[in-house]
Tab-separated table of C-alpha atoms in Angstrom:
chain	number	residue	atom	x	y	z
A	1	MET	CA	63.350	-31.696	77.125
A	2	ALA	CA	62.355	-29.925	74.403
A	3	PRO	CA	58.842	-28.331	74.263
A	4	GLN	CA	56.570	-30.169	72.377
A	5	ARG	CA	54.384	-28.060	68.936
A	6	ARG	CA	51.187	-28.379	69.730
A	7	GLY	CA	48.666	-28.762	66.542
A	8	ALA	CA	46.607	-25.607	65.780
A	9	LEU	CA	42.953	-24.931	67.585
A	10	ARG	CA	40.423	-26.926	65.764
A	11	ALA	CA	37.166	-25.000	66.397
A	12	PRO	CA	34.566	-27.743	67.333
A	13	GLU	CA	32.114	-28.931	64.421
A	14	GLY	CA	29.706	-26.535	63.194
A	15	SER	CA	31.321	-23.401	64.645
A	16	GLY	CA	30.905	-20.838	62.200
A	17	ALA	CA	34.719	-20.418	62.628
A	18	SER	CA	35.555	-23.256	60.939
A	19	GLU	CA	32.947	-21.750	57.877
A	20	ARG	CA	34.799	-18.739	57.525
A	21	ARG	CA	37.635	-20.663	57.110
A	22	ARG	CA	36.568	-23.033	54.560
A	23	PRO	CA	37.140	-22.024	50.722
A	24	CYS	CA	34.083	-21.118	49.150
A	25	SER	CA	31.597	-23.835	48.343
A	26	THR	CA	30.660	-24.653	44.966
A	27	LYS	CA	27.089	-22.738	45.611
A	28	ASN	CA	29.050	-19.421	46.325
A	29	VAL	CA	31.313	-19.883	43.313
A	30	ARG	CA	28.267	-20.548	40.967
A	31	ALA	CA	26.168	-17.383	42.090
A	32	PRO	CA	27.340	-14.804	39.682
A	33	TRP	CA	27.069	-17.493	36.338
A	34	GLU	CA	23.892	-18.167	37.357
A	35	VAL	CA	22.911	-14.421	37.445
A	36	GLN	CA	24.531	-14.036	34.133
A	37	ARG	CA	22.598	-16.671	32.949
A	38	LYS	CA	19.318	-15.428	33.945
A	39	TRP	CA	20.407	-12.071	32.747
A	40	LEU	CA	20.999	-13.647	29.532
A	41	ARG	CA	17.658	-15.461	29.111
A	42	THR	CA	15.913	-12.229	29.630
A	43	THR	CA	18.280	-10.302	27.264
A	44	VAL	CA	17.848	-12.937	24.403
A	45	LEU	CA	13.461	-13.321	25.107
A	46	GLY	CA	13.536	-9.603	25.181
A	47	ALA	CA	15.211	-9.929	21.689
A	48	CYS	CA	12.823	-12.417	20.777
A	49	ALA	CA	9.757	-10.335	21.614
A	50	VAL	CA	11.113	-7.488	20.095
A	51	LEU	CA	12.215	-9.075	16.409
A	52	THR	CA	7.973	-10.606	16.777
A	53	GLY	CA	7.044	-7.419	17.691
A	54	LEU	CA	8.550	-6.380	13.832
A	55	LEU	CA	7.695	-8.927	11.695
A	56	LEU	CA	4.285	-9.165	13.177
A	57	TRP	CA	4.050	-4.669	12.029
A	58	SER	CA	5.746	-5.771	9.208
A	59	SER	CA	3.529	-8.202	8.192
A	60	LEU	CA	0.346	-5.904	9.269
A	61	GLY	CA	2.234	-3.375	5.888
A	62	GLY	CA	3.700	-1.230	8.969
A	63	ASP	CA	5.518	1.070	7.245
A	64	ASP	CA	8.209	4.106	8.528
A	65	GLY	CA	6.803	7.788	8.378
A	66	VAL	CA	3.124	6.467	8.359
A	67	THR	CA	1.331	8.822	11.421
A	68	GLU	CA	-1.519	9.449	10.351
A	69	VAL	CA	-4.469	7.583	8.707
A	70	LEU	CA	-7.115	9.003	6.644
A	71	ALA	CA	-9.064	6.458	6.276
A	72	HIS	CA	-9.420	2.886	8.686
A	73	ARG	CA	-10.070	0.157	6.500
A	74	GLY	CA	-13.063	-0.785	9.018
A	75	GLU	CA	-14.560	2.944	8.565
A	76	ILE	CA	-17.196	3.437	5.762
A	77	LEU	CA	-17.126	7.409	4.598
A	78	PRO	CA	-20.079	8.651	3.619
A	79	GLY	CA	-17.001	11.789	2.089
A	80	ARG	CA	-14.420	12.696	4.093
A	81	PHE	CA	-12.131	15.931	1.895
A	82	ILE	CA	-8.981	17.492	3.365
A	83	GLU	CA	-8.220	20.696	1.179
A	84	VAL	CA	-4.230	21.337	0.652
A	85	PRO	CA	-2.935	24.051	-0.882
A	86	CYS	CA	-2.203	24.384	-4.678
A	87	SER	CA	1.497	23.211	-5.967
A	88	GLU	CA	2.824	25.606	-8.861
A	89	ASP	CA	3.228	22.596	-11.373
A	90	TYR	CA	-0.437	23.455	-13.323
A	91	ASP	CA	0.943	26.830	-14.147
A	92	SER	CA	3.794	24.972	-16.528
A	93	HIS	CA	0.148	23.645	-18.225
A	94	ARG	CA	-2.570	25.585	-19.992
A	95	ARG	CA	-5.107	26.866	-17.976
A	96	PHE	CA	-8.827	25.411	-18.118
A	97	GLU	CA	-10.722	28.037	-16.529
A	98	GLY	CA	-14.022	26.207	-14.444
A	99	CYS	CA	-12.291	22.638	-14.318
A	100	SER	CA	-8.031	23.412	-13.474
A	101	PRO	CA	-7.346	23.164	-9.898
A	102	ARG	CA	-7.762	26.190	-8.023
A	103	LYS	CA	-9.145	24.308	-4.982
A	104	CYS	CA	-6.601	21.188	-4.432
A	105	GLY	CA	-7.043	18.909	-2.563
A	106	ARG	CA	-7.710	14.980	-1.562
A	107	GLY	CA	-10.866	12.758	-0.495
A	108	ILE	CA	-12.459	9.280	-0.153
A	109	THR	CA	-15.625	7.848	0.058
A	110	ASP	CA	-17.078	4.458	0.278
A	111	THR	CA	-20.247	5.315	-0.218
A	112	VAL	CA	-20.526	6.064	-4.543
A	113	ILE	CA	-19.311	2.378	-5.671
A	114	THR	CA	-21.045	-0.327	-4.005
A	115	ARG	CA	-18.930	-3.278	-2.701
A	116	ASP	CA	-21.216	-5.845	-5.322
A	117	GLU	CA	-19.717	-3.349	-7.882
A	118	ALA	CA	-16.499	-3.199	-6.476
A	119	GLN	CA	-17.039	-7.131	-6.500
A	120	ARG	CA	-18.285	-7.493	-10.270
A	121	ILE	CA	-15.276	-4.942	-11.090
A	122	ARG	CA	-12.881	-6.969	-9.944
A	123	SER	CA	-13.515	-10.191	-11.873
A	124	ILE	CA	-13.283	-7.891	-15.127
A	125	ALA	CA	-9.832	-7.583	-13.665
A	126	GLU	CA	-9.256	-10.775	-13.240
A	127	LYS	CA	-10.533	-12.294	-16.571
A	128	GLY	CA	-8.033	-9.799	-18.040
A	129	LEU	CA	-4.954	-10.332	-15.895
A	130	SER	CA	-5.832	-14.482	-16.378
A	131	LEU	CA	-4.648	-14.115	-19.898
A	132	GLY	CA	-1.166	-12.978	-19.159
A	133	GLY	CA	0.413	-10.941	-15.962
A	134	SER	CA	4.110	-10.060	-14.671
A	135	ASP	CA	6.910	-11.913	-13.643
A	136	GLY	CA	7.505	-9.282	-10.889
A	137	GLY	CA	4.929	-8.066	-8.564
A	138	ALA	CA	2.220	-6.144	-10.052
A	139	SER	CA	0.279	-6.364	-13.357
A	140	ILE	CA	-1.554	-3.783	-15.057
A	141	LEU	CA	-4.523	-4.208	-17.336
A	142	ASP	CA	-6.002	-1.185	-19.923
A	143	LEU	CA	-8.533	-1.960	-21.260
A	144	HIS	CA	-8.555	1.264	-23.519
A	145	SER	CA	-4.420	1.052	-25.311
A	146	GLY	CA	-5.493	-2.702	-25.169
A	147	ALA	CA	-2.073	-2.684	-22.758
A	148	LEU	CA	-1.142	-5.860	-20.646
A	149	SER	CA	1.415	-7.231	-18.968
A	150	VAL	CA	3.005	-10.746	-20.020
A	151	GLY	CA	6.361	-11.808	-18.268
A	152	LYS	CA	8.972	-8.849	-18.855
A	153	HIS	CA	6.919	-7.152	-21.530
A	154	PHE	CA	3.253	-5.805	-22.465
A	155	VAL	CA	1.012	-7.017	-25.306
A	156	ASN	CA	-1.828	-4.783	-26.774
A	157	LEU	CA	-4.845	-7.573	-25.928
A	158	TYR	CA	-7.221	-7.051	-28.603
A	159	ARG	CA	-4.070	-7.619	-31.307
A	160	TYR	CA	-2.476	-10.518	-28.834
A	161	PHE	CA	-6.106	-12.459	-28.492
A	162	GLY	CA	-8.313	-11.263	-31.085
A	163	ASP	CA	-11.382	-13.312	-31.457
A	164	LYS	CA	-10.674	-14.374	-28.161
A	165	ILE	CA	-11.239	-11.522	-26.268
A	166	GLN	CA	-15.704	-12.527	-27.058
A	167	THR	CA	-15.326	-15.149	-25.056
A	168	VAL	CA	-13.414	-13.289	-21.921
A	169	PHE	CA	-15.594	-10.131	-21.044
A	170	SER	CA	-18.887	-9.633	-22.476
A	171	GLU	CA	-20.858	-6.123	-22.880
A	172	GLU	CA	-21.557	-6.417	-19.770
A	173	ASP	CA	-18.537	-6.018	-17.985
A	174	PHE	CA	-18.114	-2.881	-20.288
A	175	GLN	CA	-20.934	-0.793	-19.347
A	176	LEU	CA	-20.117	-1.904	-15.753
A	177	TYR	CA	-16.766	0.011	-16.367
A	178	ARG	CA	-18.259	3.036	-17.893
A	179	ASP	CA	-20.967	3.765	-15.120
A	180	VAL	CA	-18.720	3.303	-12.350
A	181	ARG	CA	-15.988	6.061	-14.425
A	182	GLN	CA	-18.989	8.403	-14.574
A	183	LYS	CA	-19.945	7.808	-10.697
A	184	VAL	CA	-16.203	8.742	-9.805
A	185	GLN	CA	-16.299	11.530	-12.170
A	186	LEU	CA	-19.079	13.254	-11.040
A	187	THR	CA	-17.432	13.012	-7.219
A	188	ILE	CA	-14.913	14.478	-8.297
A	189	ALA	CA	-16.716	17.766	-9.734
A	190	GLN	CA	-18.703	17.742	-7.392
A	191	ALA	CA	-15.855	17.722	-4.755
A	192	PHE	CA	-13.932	20.137	-6.425
A	193	GLY	CA	-16.644	22.430	-7.185
A	194	ILE	CA	-16.735	22.190	-11.030
A	195	SER	CA	-18.268	20.551	-14.242
A	196	ALA	CA	-18.260	17.263	-14.662
A	197	SER	CA	-18.545	17.592	-18.412
A	198	SER	CA	-15.498	19.488	-18.054
A	199	LEU	CA	-12.798	16.519	-17.153
A	200	HIS	CA	-12.476	13.647	-20.119
A	201	LEU	CA	-10.764	10.381	-18.903
A	202	THR	CA	-7.225	10.608	-20.204
A	203	LYS	CA	-4.552	7.468	-20.041
A	204	PRO	CA	-3.449	6.020	-18.609
A	205	THR	CA	-6.182	4.508	-17.141
A	206	PHE	CA	-6.165	0.378	-15.656
A	207	PHE	CA	-6.414	-1.860	-13.402
A	208	SER	CA	-3.361	-3.011	-11.372
A	209	ARG	CA	-3.029	-6.268	-9.741
A	210	ILE	CA	-0.078	-6.235	-6.931
A	211	ASN	CA	1.620	-8.874	-5.120
A	212	SER	CA	4.819	-9.642	-2.834
A	213	THR	CA	7.055	-11.414	-5.883
A	214	GLN	CA	10.222	-9.680	-6.199
A	215	ALA	CA	10.670	-7.164	-9.115
A	216	ARG	CA	11.851	-8.206	-12.023
A	217	THR	CA	11.755	-4.824	-14.711
A	218	ALA	CA	11.836	-1.236	-13.087
A	219	HIS	CA	7.596	-1.669	-14.088
A	220	ASP	CA	7.400	-3.749	-11.206
A	221	GLU	CA	8.636	-0.844	-8.637
A	222	TYR	CA	5.400	0.690	-8.116
A	223	TRP	CA	6.731	1.230	-4.427
A	224	HIS	CA	8.922	4.969	-4.958
A	225	VAL	CA	7.375	8.405	-4.911
A	226	HIS	CA	6.024	10.175	-7.390
A	227	VAL	CA	3.917	13.121	-8.290
A	228	ASP	CA	1.030	12.273	-11.225
A	229	LYS	CA	1.674	15.900	-12.632
A	230	VAL	CA	4.986	15.477	-13.471
A	231	THR	CA	4.762	11.682	-14.525
A	232	TYR	CA	1.886	12.113	-17.035
A	233	GLY	CA	1.719	15.804	-17.388
A	234	SER	CA	-1.930	15.302	-18.567
A	235	PHE	CA	-3.200	13.840	-15.267
A	236	ASP	CA	-5.012	16.961	-13.201
A	237	TYR	CA	-7.440	14.906	-11.130
A	238	THR	CA	-6.381	11.635	-10.197
A	239	SER	CA	-8.854	8.956	-8.424
A	240	LEU	CA	-8.306	4.720	-7.353
A	241	LEU	CA	-10.833	2.677	-6.773
A	242	TYR	CA	-9.997	-0.076	-4.392
A	243	LEU	CA	-11.485	-3.508	-5.777
A	244	SER	CA	-9.858	-5.898	-2.241
A	245	ASP	CA	-9.345	-5.790	1.441
A	246	TYR	CA	-6.224	-4.306	3.446
A	247	LEU	CA	-5.765	-6.992	6.123
A	248	ASP	CA	-8.084	-9.424	4.733
A	249	ASP	CA	-6.569	-10.050	0.761
A	250	PHE	CA	-3.442	-8.475	1.848
A	251	GLY	CA	-1.085	-7.015	4.114
A	252	GLY	CA	0.949	-4.210	3.134
A	253	GLY	CA	-0.216	-2.288	0.002
A	254	ARG	CA	-1.652	1.303	1.608
A	255	PHE	CA	-1.730	4.698	-0.124
A	256	VAL	CA	0.515	6.400	1.752
A	257	PHE	CA	0.783	11.238	1.371
A	258	VAL	CA	3.623	11.710	1.446
A	259	GLU	CA	4.087	14.979	3.743
A	260	GLU	CA	6.875	15.977	5.811
A	261	GLY	CA	6.585	14.677	9.432
A	262	ALA	CA	3.041	13.561	9.181
A	263	ASN	CA	2.673	11.436	6.582
A	264	LYS	CA	-0.820	10.649	5.740
A	265	THR	CA	-2.510	6.997	4.544
A	266	VAL	CA	-5.782	5.368	3.136
A	267	GLU	CA	-6.167	1.767	4.322
A	268	PRO	CA	-7.603	0.241	0.674
A	269	ARG	CA	-10.891	-1.720	1.354
A	270	ALA	CA	-13.287	-2.952	-1.673
A	271	GLY	CA	-15.348	0.045	-3.499
A	272	ARG	CA	-13.730	2.621	-1.190
A	273	VAL	CA	-12.829	5.628	-3.661
A	274	SER	CA	-9.792	7.748	-2.982
A	275	PHE	CA	-9.033	11.097	-4.997
A	276	PHE	CA	-7.072	14.015	-5.248
A	277	THR	CA	-5.438	16.289	-7.375
A	278	SER	CA	-2.816	15.469	-9.205
A	279	GLY	CA	0.421	18.270	-8.169
A	280	SER	CA	2.706	17.868	-6.159
A	281	GLU	CA	0.634	19.237	-3.597
A	282	ASN	CA	-0.480	15.456	-3.553
A	283	LEU	CA	3.038	14.134	-3.165
A	284	HIS	CA	2.434	10.252	-2.802
A	285	ARG	CA	3.641	6.560	-3.006
A	286	VAL	CA	2.219	2.755	-2.056
A	287	GLU	CA	3.338	0.940	0.498
A	288	LYS	CA	4.786	-2.779	-0.512
A	289	VAL	CA	2.614	-5.291	-0.972
A	290	HIS	CA	3.951	-8.163	2.053
A	291	TRP	CA	1.018	-10.988	1.102
A	292	GLY	CA	-1.208	-11.763	-0.827
A	293	THR	CA	-2.879	-9.755	-3.624
A	294	ARG	CA	-4.393	-6.185	-4.166
A	295	TYR	CA	-6.411	-5.341	-6.648
A	296	ALA	CA	-7.199	-1.180	-7.780
A	297	VAL	CA	-8.153	0.461	-10.393
A	298	THR	CA	-6.525	4.039	-11.095
A	299	ILE	CA	-9.277	6.381	-13.372
A	300	ALA	CA	-7.468	9.387	-14.421
A	301	PHE	CA	-8.515	12.877	-15.405
A	302	THR	CA	-7.644	15.412	-17.662
A	303	CYS	CA	-8.817	19.408	-18.250
A	304	ASN	CA	-7.510	19.312	-21.841
A	305	PRO	CA	-10.571	18.313	-24.558
A	306	ASP	CA	-6.387	17.084	-26.849
A	307	HIS	CA	-5.978	15.209	-23.713
A	308	GLY	CA	-9.281	12.643	-23.430
A	309	ILE	CA	-9.716	8.742	-23.886
A	310	ALA	CA	-12.694	7.688	-25.208
A	311	ASP	CA	-14.396	4.357	-23.006
A	312	PRO	CA	-13.488	1.113	-24.001
A	313	GLU	CA	-16.284	-0.290	-26.419
A	314	PHE	CA	-16.632	-4.304	-26.582
A	315	THR	CA	-16.460	-5.188	-30.549
């Protein structure tokens, strides 16, 4: 009789041998995918967190290369002065002893102009700029020359609007403007050890209003690095009076002194005066404004009386 073939031995139910012989379970097949999904989720969430941080940093006015804040918006500085070596820019211009920079540097003060004065000065800018305004992000109002941004061009507001100016501004506005200019002039003279009478107001001295609107002309591109003495040969001392508050009224728009590896920035606050010698020892730029509106007035001084301009008169 032919021998009978026995079937393969079956392991008892639930034995380990049975489990080992079974194909991998569905759970085990899914395991690598579950791990991969968790890894992808973690990566995506991490990337989102980084992007959110960058967007927040940008909205608060962050900018590459700024490594030190000379004046925080929350500080009230009676006076801070940093002396820096003078550049050779002044050597190619006529020198006026007792005035032309021999001592160079930059200073910030919050106690020369009050916040109330800054608000009243800002109202002058707002009234004047309400007559026009640039199509781009930067608008200019110059009470001395009458220059006013309108669309992509400039007009002379005294000629363009004529007698209407009498209903826009007042004599009190112009007197306040002159008083503030004199206070700033005295501050610069004291900081650099020169006579205030040797300083002469020079052009351009103007109000600026900057927002995040895209630039339409080169005049709107305020953010480029520059040297005032090179751009405006008459400048010897530059000052800015800020009329709005960083992070309250606008984001971005900080003033940056450009230095290799160690840029310095000033955070604007209403009433803060920032001043400096105008040569390339104070190479600088303004960050782009990301949101809101930034108001300031640039007040420039020369040592050359031939380049001086008079205070504006209300007539």
